[in-house]
Coordinates of N, CA and C in Angstrom, one line a residue:
L323 N 0.6 -1.3 0.1 CA -0.1 -0.1 -0.2 C 0.8 0.8 -0.2
L324 N 1.8 1.2 0.7 CA 2.7 2.2 0.8 C 3.6 2.7 -0.6
E325 N 3.6 1.7 -1.2 CA 4.6 1.7 -2.5 C 3.7 2.4 -3.5
E326 N 2.3 2.1 -3.6 CA 1.5 2.7 -4.4 C 1.1 4.0 -4.0
V327 N 1.6 4.4 -2.7 CA 1.1 5.9 -2.2 C 2.3 7.0 -2.7
L328 N 3.4 6.1 -2.6 CA 4.9 6.7 -3.1 C 4.7 7.3 -5.1
K329 N 4.1 5.9 -5.5 CA 4.1 6.2 -6.8 C 3.4 6.8 -7.0
S330 N 2.3 7.7 -6.4 CA 1.3 8.3 -7.3 C 1.4 9.9 -7.3
D331 N 1.0 10.1 -8.6 CA 1.3 11.8 -9.2 C 0.1 13.0 -8.4
L332 N -1.0 12.2 -7.4 CA -1.7 13.5 -6.9 C -1.5 12.3 -5.5
L333 N -2.0 13.0 -4.2 CA -1.9 12.2 -3.4 C -3.1 13.7 -2.2
H334 N -4.5 13.0 -1.4 CA -4.9 13.6 -0.6 C -4.8 13.2 0.4
V335 N -4.6 14.1 1.7 CA -4.4 14.0 2.6 C -5.0 14.4 3.8
D336 N -5.5 13.8 4.6 CA -6.2 14.7 5.9 C -6.0 13.9 6.9
E337 N -6.7 14.5 8.2 CA -6.7 13.9 9.3 C -7.6 14.2 10.3
T338 N -8.1 13.2 11.2 CA -9.2 13.5 12.3 C -9.0 12.5 13.8
P339 N -9.3 13.7 14.7 CA -9.0 13.1 16.2 C -9.2 11.6 16.2
W340 N -8.6 11.1 17.1 CA -8.7 9.6 17.4 C -8.3 9.2 18.6
Q341 N -9.3 8.6 19.5 CA -8.8 8.3 20.8 C -8.1 6.9 21.0
Q342 N -7.3 6.4 21.4 CA -7.2 5.4 21.9 C -6.5 5.2 23.4
K343 N -7.5 4.6 24.3 CA -7.6 4.6 25.7 C -7.4 5.7 26.4
G344 N -8.4 7.0 25.7 CA -8.1 8.0 26.2 C -6.8 9.0 26.2
D345 N -6.1 8.2 25.2 CA -5.1 9.8 24.6 C -5.7 10.3 23.3
L346 N -5.5 11.4 23.4 CA -5.8 12.2 21.9 C -4.6 12.1 21.0
L347 N -5.0 10.8 20.1 CA -4.3 10.6 18.9 C -4.9 10.9 17.5
W348 N -4.8 10.6 15.9 CA -5.2 11.4 14.6 C -5.1 10.1 14.2
L349 N -6.2 10.3 13.2 CA -6.1 9.0 12.1 C -6.2 9.8 10.5
W350 N -4.7 9.5 10.6 CA -4.0 10.5 9.4 C -4.8 9.1 8.0
A351 N -5.5 9.9 7.0 CA -6.0 9.2 5.5 C -5.1 9.9 4.6
F352 N -4.6 8.7 3.7 CA -3.4 9.2 2.4 C -4.2 8.2 1.0
I353 N -4.8 9.1 0.5 CA -5.8 8.7 -0.7 C -5.1 9.2 -2.2
S354 N -4.8 7.8 -3.1 CA -4.6 8.8 -4.5 C -5.7 7.4 -5.3
S355 N -5.3 7.5 -6.4 CA -6.6 7.2 -7.5 C -6.8 5.6 -7.1
S356 N -5.8 4.9 -6.5 CA -6.1 3.2 -6.4 C -5.7 2.9 -5.1
V357 N -5.7 3.9 -4.3 CA -5.0 3.0 -2.8 C -5.2 4.1 -1.8
V358 N -6.0 3.5 -0.3 CA -6.5 4.4 0.4 C -5.2 3.9 1.7
V359 N -4.6 4.6 2.5 CA -3.8 4.3 3.7 C -4.1 4.8 4.6
F360 N -4.3 4.2 5.7 CA -5.0 4.9 7.0 C -3.7 4.7 8.1
W361 N -2.9 5.6 9.0 CA -2.3 5.5 9.9 C -2.9 6.2 11.1
I362 N -2.3 5.6 12.7 CA -3.2 6.4 13.6 C -1.5 6.7 14.3
S363 N -1.6 8.0 14.8 CA -0.1 8.7 15.4 C -0.7 9.9 16.1
N364 N 0.6 10.8 16.5 CA 0.1 12.2 17.0 C 0.3 13.0 15.8
R365 N 0.0 13.9 16.3 CA -0.5 15.2 15.0 C 0.7 15.5 14.4
S366 N 1.7 15.8 14.9 CA 2.8 16.3 14.8 C 3.6 15.6 13.7
G367 N 4.6 16.4 13.2 CA 5.2 16.2 11.6 C 5.9 14.8 11.4
D368 N 5.9 13.8 12.3 CA 6.9 12.8 12.3 C 6.5 11.7 11.3
L369 N 5.1 11.5 11.3 CA 4.6 10.7 10.3 C 4.6 10.8 9.1
I370 N 4.2 12.2 8.4 CA 4.1 13.2 7.0 C 5.9 12.7 6.8
K371 N 6.8 13.5 8.2 CA 8.3 12.8 7.4 C 8.6 11.3 7.1
R372 N 8.4 10.4 8.3 CA 8.5 9.2 7.9 C 7.8 8.3 6.8
I373 N 6.2 9.0 6.2 CA 6.1 8.1 5.2 C 6.4 9.1 4.0
L374 N 6.0 10.0 4.0 CA 6.3 10.9 2.2 C 8.1 11.6 2.2
V375 N 8.2 12.3 3.4 CA 9.5 12.9 3.6 C 10.9 12.1 3.2
N376 N 10.9 11.1 4.0 CA 12.2 10.5 4.0 C 12.3 9.2 2.8
N377 N 11.0 9.2 2.5 CA 10.7 8.7 0.7 C 10.8 9.3 -0.4
A378 N 11.0 10.4 0.1 CA 11.0 11.2 -1.1 C 9.9 11.5 -2.0
Y379 N 8.4 11.5 -1.5 CA 7.1 11.6 -2.2 C 7.5 12.9 -3.4
K380 N 7.4 12.8 -4.5 CA 7.3 13.8 -5.4 C 6.2 14.3 -6.3
G381 N 4.9 13.7 -5.9 CA 3.8 14.2 -6.6 C 3.2 15.5 -6.1
W382 N 2.0 15.4 -6.7 CA 1.2 16.7 -5.9 C 0.3 16.4 -4.8
L383 N 0.7 17.2 -3.6 CA 0.4 16.9 -2.0 C -1.7 17.7 -2.2
M384 N -2.4 17.3 -2.1 CA -3.7 17.9 -1.5 C -3.8 18.0 -0.5
S385 N -4.2 18.8 0.8 CA -4.3 18.9 1.6 C -5.1 20.5 2.6
D386 N -5.4 20.3 3.5 CA -5.9 21.5 4.1 C -4.5 22.7 4.8
G387 N -4.8 23.7 5.2 CA -3.7 24.6 5.9 C -2.8 24.4 7.2
Y388 N -2.9 22.9 7.5 CA -2.2 22.6 8.6 C -0.7 23.0 8.4
R389 N -0.2 23.5 9.1 CA 1.6 23.6 8.5 C 2.4 22.5 8.6
V390 N 1.9 21.3 8.8 CA 3.1 20.1 8.7 C 3.0 20.0 7.3
Y391 N 2.1 20.2 6.3 CA 2.2 20.2 4.9 C 2.9 21.2 4.1
R392 N 3.2 22.4 4.8 CA 4.1 23.1 4.1 C 5.2 23.1 3.1
Q393 N 6.1 22.2 3.9 CA 7.3 21.8 3.3 C 7.4 20.7 2.2
F394 N 6.4 20.5 1.5 CA 6.0 20.7 0.1 C 6.3 21.6 -0.7
L395 N 6.8 21.2 -1.7 CA 6.8 22.4 -3.0 C 5.5 22.2 -3.7
K396 N 4.9 20.9 -4.1 CA 4.1 20.6 -4.9 C 2.7 20.5 -4.2
R397 N 2.4 21.4 -3.3 CA 0.9 21.3 -3.0 C -0.2 22.1 -3.0
L398 N -1.4 21.7 -3.0 CA -2.4 22.0 -3.4 C -3.4 22.5 -2.1
R399 N -4.3 23.3 -2.1 CA -4.9 23.8 -1.0 C -6.1 23.6 -1.3
C400 N -7.0 23.1 -0.3 CA -8.7 22.5 -0.4 C -9.1 23.7 -0.5
W401 N -10.3 24.2 -1.7 CA -10.6 25.5 -1.5 C -11.4 25.5 -0.8
A402 N -12.2 24.7 -0.9 CA -13.7 24.3 0.3 C -13.5 24.6 1.7
H403 N -12.8 24.8 2.3 CA -12.3 25.4 3.8 C -12.5 26.7 3.3
L404 N -11.6 27.4 2.4 CA -11.7 28.7 2.2 C -13.2 29.2 2.1
V405 N -14.0 28.5 0.8 CA -15.5 29.0 0.7 C -15.6 29.0 1.9
R406 N -16.1 28.0 2.6 CA -16.7 28.2 4.0 C -16.3 29.0 4.9
K407 N -15.3 29.3 5.0 CA -14.5 30.3 6.2 C -15.1 31.4 5.7
A408 N -15.3 31.9 4.0 CA -15.9 33.4 3.8 C -16.9 34.0 3.7
R409 N -18.0 32.2 4.1 CA -19.1 32.1 4.1 C -19.2 32.6 5.2
G410 N -19.0 32.2 6.2 CA -18.8 32.1 7.8 C -18.8 33.9 8.2
L411 N -17.9 34.4 7.2 CA -17.6 36.0 7.4 C -18.9 36.5 7.1
I412 N -19.5 36.3 6.2 CA -20.8 37.2 5.7 C -21.9 37.2 6.4
E413 N -21.6 36.1 7.5 CA -22.6 35.6 8.1 C -22.6 36.6 9.7
A414 N -21.2 37.4 9.7 CA -21.0 38.4 10.9 C -21.6 39.2 11.0
Y415 N -21.4 39.8 12.1 CA -22.5 41.3 12.6 C -22.0 42.3 12.2
D416 N -20.4 42.1 12.0 CA -19.8 43.4 11.9 C -19.7 43.8 9.9
K417 N -19.8 45.3 10.1 CA -19.5 45.6 7.8 C -18.4 44.9 7.7
E418 N -17.4 45.0 8.2 CA -16.1 44.6 7.5 C -16.0 43.0 7.3
P419 N -15.9 42.1 8.2 CA -15.7 41.0 7.8 C -16.8 40.6 7.0
Q420 N -18.2 41.1 7.0 CA -19.3 40.8 5.8 C -18.4 41.3 4.4
A421 N -17.8 42.5 4.4 CA -17.5 43.2 3.2 C -16.2 41.6 2.8
F422 N -15.6 41.7 3.4 CA -14.3 40.8 3.1 C -14.7 39.5 2.9
G423 N -15.6 38.9 3.4 CA -16.4 37.6 3.4 C -16.7 37.5 1.9
K424 N -17.3 38.9 1.5 CA -18.3 38.8 0.3 C -17.0 38.7 -0.9
E425 N -16.3 39.6 -0.5 CA -15.4 39.6 -1.7 C -14.3 38.6 -2.0
T426 N -14.0 38.0 -0.9 CA -13.0 36.5 -0.8 C -14.7 35.0 -1.9
L427 N -15.3 35.4 -1.5 CA -16.4 34.3 -1.9 C -16.5 34.7 -3.6
D428 N -17.1 35.9 -3.8 CA -16.9 36.2 -5.2 C -16.0 35.9 -5.9
F429 N -14.6 36.4 -5.4 CA -13.3 36.0 -6.4 C -13.1 34.6 -6.7
L430 N -13.0 33.8 -5.6 CA -13.2 32.3 -5.7 C -14.1 32.0 -6.5
N431 N -15.0 32.1 -6.1 CA -16.3 31.6 -7.1 C -15.9 31.7 -8.9
T432 N -15.8 33.1 -8.7 CA -15.6 33.4 -10.5 C -14.0 32.5 -10.8
L433 N -13.3 32.3 -10.2 CA -11.7 31.7 -10.4 C -12.5 30.5 -10.5
I434 N -13.3 29.9 -9.7 CA -13.9 28.7 -9.6 C -14.3 28.2 -11.0
A435 N -14.9 29.0 -11.6 CA -15.6 28.9 -12.9 C -15.1 29.2 -14.1
A436 N -14.0 29.8 -14.0 CA -12.4 29.6 -14.7 C -12.0 28.8 -14.9
I437 N -11.7 28.2 -14.0 CA -11.0 26.9 -14.0 C -12.0 25.9 -14.8
K438 N -13.1 25.4 -14.2 CA -13.8 24.6 -14.9 C -13.9 24.7 -16.4
N439 N -13.9 25.9 -16.5 CA -13.9 26.0 -18.1 C -12.9 25.9 -18.8
A440 N -11.8 25.9 -18.0 CA -10.4 25.9 -19.0 C -10.4 24.4 -18.9
R441 N -10.7 23.5 -18.3 CA -10.6 22.3 -18.1 C -11.5 21.5 -19.4
E442 N -12.5 22.2 -20.2 CA -12.8 21.5 -20.9 C -12.5 22.6 -21.9
T443 N -12.0 23.7 -22.1 CA -11.3 24.4 -23.1 C -10.1 25.3 -22.5
P444 N -9.1 25.0 -22.5 CA -7.5 25.4 -22.2 C -7.6 26.6 -22.9
P445 N -7.4 27.6 -22.1 CA -7.0 28.8 -22.5 C -5.2 29.0 -22.8
D446 N -5.5 29.9 -24.1 CA -4.0 30.1 -24.8 C -3.1 30.9 -23.4
T447 N -3.6 31.4 -22.9 CA -3.2 32.5 -21.6 C -3.3 31.8 -20.3
P448 N -2.2 31.6 -19.7 CA -2.5 30.9 -18.2 C -3.6 31.8 -17.7
L449 N -4.3 31.1 -16.9 CA -5.2 31.8 -15.9 C -5.0 33.1 -15.1
S450 N -3.5 32.7 -14.3 CA -2.8 33.6 -13.6 C -2.7 35.0 -14.3
K451 N -2.5 34.5 -15.7 CA -2.1 36.1 -15.9 C -3.2 36.4 -16.4
I452 N -4.5 35.7 -17.0 CA -5.4 36.6 -17.0 C -6.8 37.0 -16.3
Y453 N -6.3 36.4 -14.5 CA -6.4 36.9 -13.6 C -5.8 37.7 -12.8
K454 N -4.3 38.3 -13.4 CA -3.5 39.1 -12.8 C -3.9 40.1 -12.0
D455 N -4.5 40.8 -12.6 CA -5.2 42.4 -12.2 C -5.7 42.3 -10.6
Q456 N -6.9 41.1 -11.2 CA -8.0 40.8 -10.1 C -6.8 40.2 -8.7
L457 N -6.0 39.2 -8.6 CA -5.2 39.0 -8.2 C -4.7 39.9 -6.9
I458 N -3.5 40.4 -7.7 CA -3.1 41.8 -7.2 C -4.2 42.6 -6.3
S459 N -5.0 42.8 -6.6 CA -6.2 43.7 -6.3 C -6.4 43.2 -4.7
Y460 N -6.9 41.8 -4.8 CA -7.3 41.2 -3.7 C -6.4 40.9 -2.9
R461 N -5.1 40.6 -3.1 CA -3.9 40.3 -2.3 C -3.7 41.7 -1.5
H462 N -3.9 43.1 -2.1 CA -3.7 44.3 -1.5 C -5.2 43.9 -0.4
A463 N -6.3 43.8 -0.5 CA -7.7 43.5 0.2 C -6.8 42.3 1.7
C464 N -6.1 41.6 1.4 CA -5.7 40.7 2.4 C -4.6 41.4 3.2
E465 N -3.9 42.0 2.8 CA -2.9 42.9 3.2 C -3.3 43.7 4.2
K466 N -4.3 44.4 3.9 CA -4.6 45.3 4.9 C -6.3 44.4 5.8
M467 N -6.5 43.4 5.8 CA -7.1 43.2 6.7 C -6.7 42.0 7.5
K468 N -5.3 41.9 7.4 CA -4.4 41.1 8.4 C -4.3 41.6 9.7
S469 N -4.5 42.9 9.7 CA -4.5 43.4 11.3 C -5.6 44.0 11.4
S470 N -6.8 43.4 10.7 CA -8.5 43.7 11.3 C -8.5 43.2 12.7
T471 N -9.0 43.9 13.3 CA -9.6 43.8 14.8 C -10.3 42.9 15.2
H472 N -10.9 41.9 14.0 CA -12.2 40.9 13.7 C -11.1 39.7 14.0
E473 N -11.3 38.8 14.6 CA -10.2 37.4 14.9 C -10.6 36.6 13.6
K474 N -11.8 36.3 12.9 CA -11.9 35.3 11.8 C -11.3 36.1 10.4
T475 N -11.6 37.5 10.4 CA -11.2 37.9 9.4 C -10.1 37.8 9.1
R476 N -9.1 38.1 10.1 CA -7.7 38.6 10.6 C -7.2 37.3 9.8
A477 N -7.4 35.8 10.6 CA -6.9 34.7 10.3 C -7.6 34.5 9.0
L478 N -8.4 34.8 8.3 CA -8.5 34.3 6.6 C -7.3 35.0 6.2
A479 N -7.2 36.4 6.0 CA -6.3 37.3 5.5 C -4.7 36.5 5.5
V480 N -4.3 36.3 6.7 CA -3.0 35.7 7.0 C -3.7 34.6 6.4
E481 N -4.1 33.7 6.4 CA -4.3 32.6 6.0 C -4.0 32.7 4.4
M482 N -4.6 33.3 3.5 CA -4.8 33.4 2.6 C -3.2 34.0 1.6
L483 N -3.0 34.6 2.6 CA -1.5 35.7 1.9 C -0.4 34.4 2.4
N484 N -0.4 33.6 3.6 CA 0.6 32.6 4.0 C 0.7 31.2 2.8
D485 N -0.3 30.9 2.4 CA -0.5 30.3 1.3 C -0.7 30.6 0.1
W486 N -0.6 31.5 -0.1 CA -1.2 32.4 -1.6 C -0.5 31.5 -2.9
D487 N 0.7 31.1 -2.9 CA 1.3 30.2 -4.4 C 0.5 29.1 -4.2
V488 N 0.5 28.5 -3.0 CA -0.1 27.1 -3.0 C -1.8 27.1 -3.3
I489 N -2.2 28.7 -2.8 CA -3.8 28.4 -3.3 C -4.1 28.3 -4.5
F490 N -3.4 29.3 -5.1 CA -3.3 29.7 -6.4 C -2.8 28.8 -7.8
T491 N -2.1 27.7 -7.3 CA -1.2 27.2 -8.3 C -2.3 26.6 -9.4
V492 N -3.3 26.6 -8.6 CA -4.3 25.6 -9.9 C -4.6 26.3 -11.1
L493 N -4.3 27.9 -11.0 CA -4.5 28.6 -11.9 C -3.9 28.0 -13.2
D494 N -2.8 27.7 -13.1 CA -1.8 27.2 -14.0 C -1.6 25.8 -14.5
H495 N -2.6 25.2 -13.4 CA -2.8 23.6 -13.6 C -4.1 23.7 -13.3
P496 N -5.5 23.7 -14.1 CA -6.7 23.6 -13.9 C -7.2 22.2 -13.5
H497 N -6.5 21.4 -14.4 CA -6.6 19.8 -14.4 C -6.5 19.6 -12.8
L498 N -5.8 19.9 -12.0 CA -5.5 19.5 -10.6 C -6.8 19.7 -9.8
P499 N -7.4 19.4 -8.7 CA -8.5 19.1 -8.0 C -8.7 20.6 -7.4
L500 N -9.3 20.7 -7.0 CA -10.0 22.0 -6.2 C -10.3 22.2 -4.5
T501 N -10.4 20.6 -4.4 CA -11.0 20.5 -3.1 C -10.0 19.0 -2.4
N502 N -10.3 18.9 -1.6 CA -9.6 17.7 -1.0 C -11.1 16.4 -0.5
N503 N -11.8 16.6 -0.9 CA -13.1 15.7 -1.0 C -13.0 14.5 -0.6
E504 N -11.6 13.7 -1.5 CA -11.5 12.6 -1.3 C -11.0 11.9 -0.5
A505 N -10.6 12.9 0.6 CA -10.0 12.4 2.1 C -10.9 12.7 2.8
E506 N -11.7 13.6 2.7 CA -12.9 13.4 3.4 C -14.0 12.6 3.4
R507 N -14.6 12.0 2.3 CA -15.4 11.2 1.9 C -14.7 9.8 2.4
A508 N -12.7 9.1 2.4 CA -12.5 8.4 3.0 C -12.7 8.3 4.5
L509 N -12.8 9.4 5.4 CA -12.8 9.1 6.7 C -14.0 9.7 7.1
R510 N -15.0 9.7 6.0 CA -16.6 9.9 6.6 C -16.9 8.6 7.6
H511 N -16.6 7.2 6.7 CA -17.1 6.3 7.4 C -16.7 5.8 9.2
W512 N -15.3 6.3 9.0 CA -14.5 5.7 10.1 C -14.5 7.1 10.9
V513 N -15.0 8.2 10.9 CA -15.5 8.9 11.8 C -16.7 8.8 12.3
I514 N -17.8 7.9 11.9 CA -19.2 7.4 12.0 C -18.6 6.2 13.5
L515 N -18.0 5.5 12.3 CA -17.2 4.0 13.7 C -16.6 4.8 14.9
R516 N -15.8 5.9 15.1 CA -15.2 6.5 16.1 C -16.0 6.6 17.4
R517 N -17.2 7.8 16.7 CA -18.1 7.9 17.6 C -19.1 6.7 18.3
I518 N -19.1 5.8 17.5 CA -19.7 4.6 18.2 C -18.7 3.9 19.0
S519 N -17.7 3.6 18.7 CA -16.8 2.7 19.7 C -16.2 3.1 20.2
Y520 N -15.5 5.0 20.4 CA -15.0 5.9 21.5 C -13.5 5.3 20.8
G521 N -13.1 5.4 19.5 CA -12.1 4.9 19.2 C -11.0 3.2 19.3
T522 N -9.9 3.1 19.8 CA -9.4 2.3 20.3 C -8.6 2.2 21.6
R523 N -8.3 0.8 22.0 CA -7.7 1.0 23.1 C -6.1 0.5 23.4
T524 N -5.2 -0.1 22.6 CA -4.0 -1.0 22.6 C -3.6 -0.2 21.7
E525 N -2.4 0.3 21.1 CA -1.2 0.4 20.2 C -1.7 -0.6 19.3
Q526 N -1.5 -2.4 19.5 CA -2.0 -3.0 18.5 C -3.7 -3.0 18.1
G527 N -4.4 -2.8 18.4 CA -5.9 -2.2 18.3 C -6.1 -1.4 17.3
S528 N -5.1 -0.2 17.7 CA -5.2 0.6 16.5 C -4.4 0.5 15.2
R529 N -3.4 -0.3 15.3 CA -2.9 -0.7 14.4 C -3.8 -1.8 13.1
I530 N -4.3 -2.8 13.7 CA -5.3 -3.5 13.1 C -5.9 -2.9 12.8
F531 N -6.9 -1.9 13.2 CA -7.7 -0.7 12.8 C -7.3 -0.3 11.6
A532 N -6.3 0.2 11.2 CA -5.7 1.3 10.7 C -5.8 0.3 9.1
L533 N -5.1 -1.1 9.6 CA -5.1 -1.9 8.5 C -6.0 -2.3 7.4
L534 N -6.9 -2.9 8.5 CA -8.3 -3.3 8.1 C -9.3 -2.0 7.1
A535 N -9.2 -0.8 7.9 CA -9.7 0.3 7.2 C -9.0 0.5 5.9
S536 N -8.0 0.6 5.7 CA -6.9 0.7 4.6 C -7.1 -0.5 3.7
I537 N -7.5 -1.6 3.8 CA -7.8 -2.7 2.8 C -9.0 -2.3 2.4
I538 N -10.4 -2.1 3.6 CA -11.5 -2.3 3.0 C -11.7 -0.7 1.9
E539 N -10.8 0.4 2.4 CA -11.2 1.5 1.5 C -10.7 1.3 0.3
T540 N -9.4 0.6 0.3 CA -8.7 0.6 -1.2 C -9.5 -0.4 -1.9
C541 N -10.1 -1.2 -1.3 CA -11.2 -2.7 -2.3 C -11.9 -2.0 -2.4
R542 N -12.9 -0.4 -1.7 CA -14.0 0.0 -2.6 C -13.3 1.2 -3.6
I543 N -12.3 1.6 -3.7 CA -12.3 2.4 -4.6 C -11.7 1.6 -6.1
R544 N -11.0 0.0 -5.8 CA -11.0 -0.7 -7.3 C -12.3 -1.2 -7.4
Q545 N -13.4 -0.7 -6.6 CA -14.3 -1.9 -7.1 C -14.5 -3.3 -6.8
Q546 N -14.2 -3.3 -5.6 CA -14.0 -4.9 -5.3 C -14.5 -5.2 -4.2
C547 N -14.9 -6.5 -3.7 CA -15.5 -6.5 -2.4 C -14.5 -6.9 -1.6
P548 N -14.3 -6.0 -0.2 CA -13.3 -6.0 0.8 C -13.4 -7.3 1.7
W549 N -14.7 -8.4 1.8 CA -14.9 -9.3 2.6 C -14.6 -10.6 1.8
R550 N -14.5 -10.6 0.6 CA -14.1 -11.6 -0.4 C -12.8 -11.4 -0.8
Y551 N -12.1 -10.6 -0.6 CA -10.9 -10.1 -0.7 C -9.9 -10.8 0.5
L552 N -10.9 -10.4 2.0 CA -9.9 -10.6 3.4 C -10.4 -12.1 3.5
E553 N -11.2 -12.6 2.6 CA -11.3 -13.8 3.0 C -10.6 -14.8 2.1
S554 N -10.3 -14.6 1.1 CA -9.0 -15.2 0.1 C -7.4 -15.1 0.7
V555 N -7.2 -13.7 1.4 CA -6.0 -13.7 2.3 C -6.4 -14.6 3.3
I556 N -7.1 -14.6 4.0 CA -7.2 -15.9 5.1 C -7.1 -16.9 5.2
G557 N -7.9 -17.2 3.8 CA -7.4 -18.4 3.6 C -6.5 -18.9 3.2
S558 N -6.0 -17.8 2.4 CA -4.4 -18.5 1.9 C -3.4 -18.7 3.1
R559 N -3.4 -18.1 3.7 CA -2.6 -17.8 5.1 C -2.6 -19.0 5.5
Q560 N -4.3 -19.4 6.5 CA -4.2 -21.1 7.0 C -3.8 -21.8 6.1
A561 N -4.3 -22.3 4.8 CA -3.8 -23.4 3.9 C -2.0 -23.1 3.7
A562 N -1.5 -22.2 4.0 CA 0.1 -22.2 4.3 C 0.6 -23.0 5.5
L563 N 0.3 -22.2 6.4 CA 0.1 -22.8 7.5 C -0.1 -24.4 8.2
I564 N -0.7 -25.1 7.1 CA -1.1 -26.8 7.6 C 0.2 -27.3 6.5

C-alpha cells in the first residue's frame, strides 16, 4: 500500500482526532487514485516525515492549511475550506468581515468557474495571467485585513497570504483538483465508527484497525468486495500454515 502511495502523481491527505484508551491521537488518511492508507499517530510532523519526506514523495499533495504540509513545494490547498470560511464571515454582525467575506467568496467563485471552463477548453494564456489584476487587487485586500481587529477576518487574510502561491497554483494547472473531498469521503465512515466505538484501546488495536480500514477503502475505490478479498487472504494464510 505504501509503495502505491509513493508512486502516485496526486495524493490527498487529511487527519481527524482519534482516541486510544483516552489518549488523543489522530487518524491520518492518504488517498491516491488506486489506494487508501490509514495510520493512527500523533499530530506532529513525524508521520508525514516518515511516510512522505523520508521516501522522497514527488507528486502533488492536496491538503488543508495545517502547517506540517508546508514543506512540500508541489502542494495544493482545498478551496472548500476557504469558501466555508468566507461564507462564515458574510454571516458576521460587523460590516468589515461581511465585506471581506463577500469579496473573498465572489473572487473564489469567479476563479472556480474559470478553472472549470479551462478544463473543457484550455485557454491560450494561463489563468494566473488572465486574472493578474484581480489577484493583485485581492492580495491588497488581504494585506489590509491581516491587521483587522475581527479575529476570523484577520485569520482568513493571514491564511490566504501564507499559502498564496499554493492556493492559486491551480490557476496554472486547472486539471488539478480544487478540493480535498476524496480524503474527507474516505474518513467519513470511520468518523462514524469512532463515535460509536470511542476509538481503540491499545496500540495493537489501532494498528489492526488502520490496516483493515486501509484494505476496505482500497477495495472500495478499486470496486472490489473487501470481504471476499479478506476471505481469500485469510484462507491462503491458513492453507500455508497447514
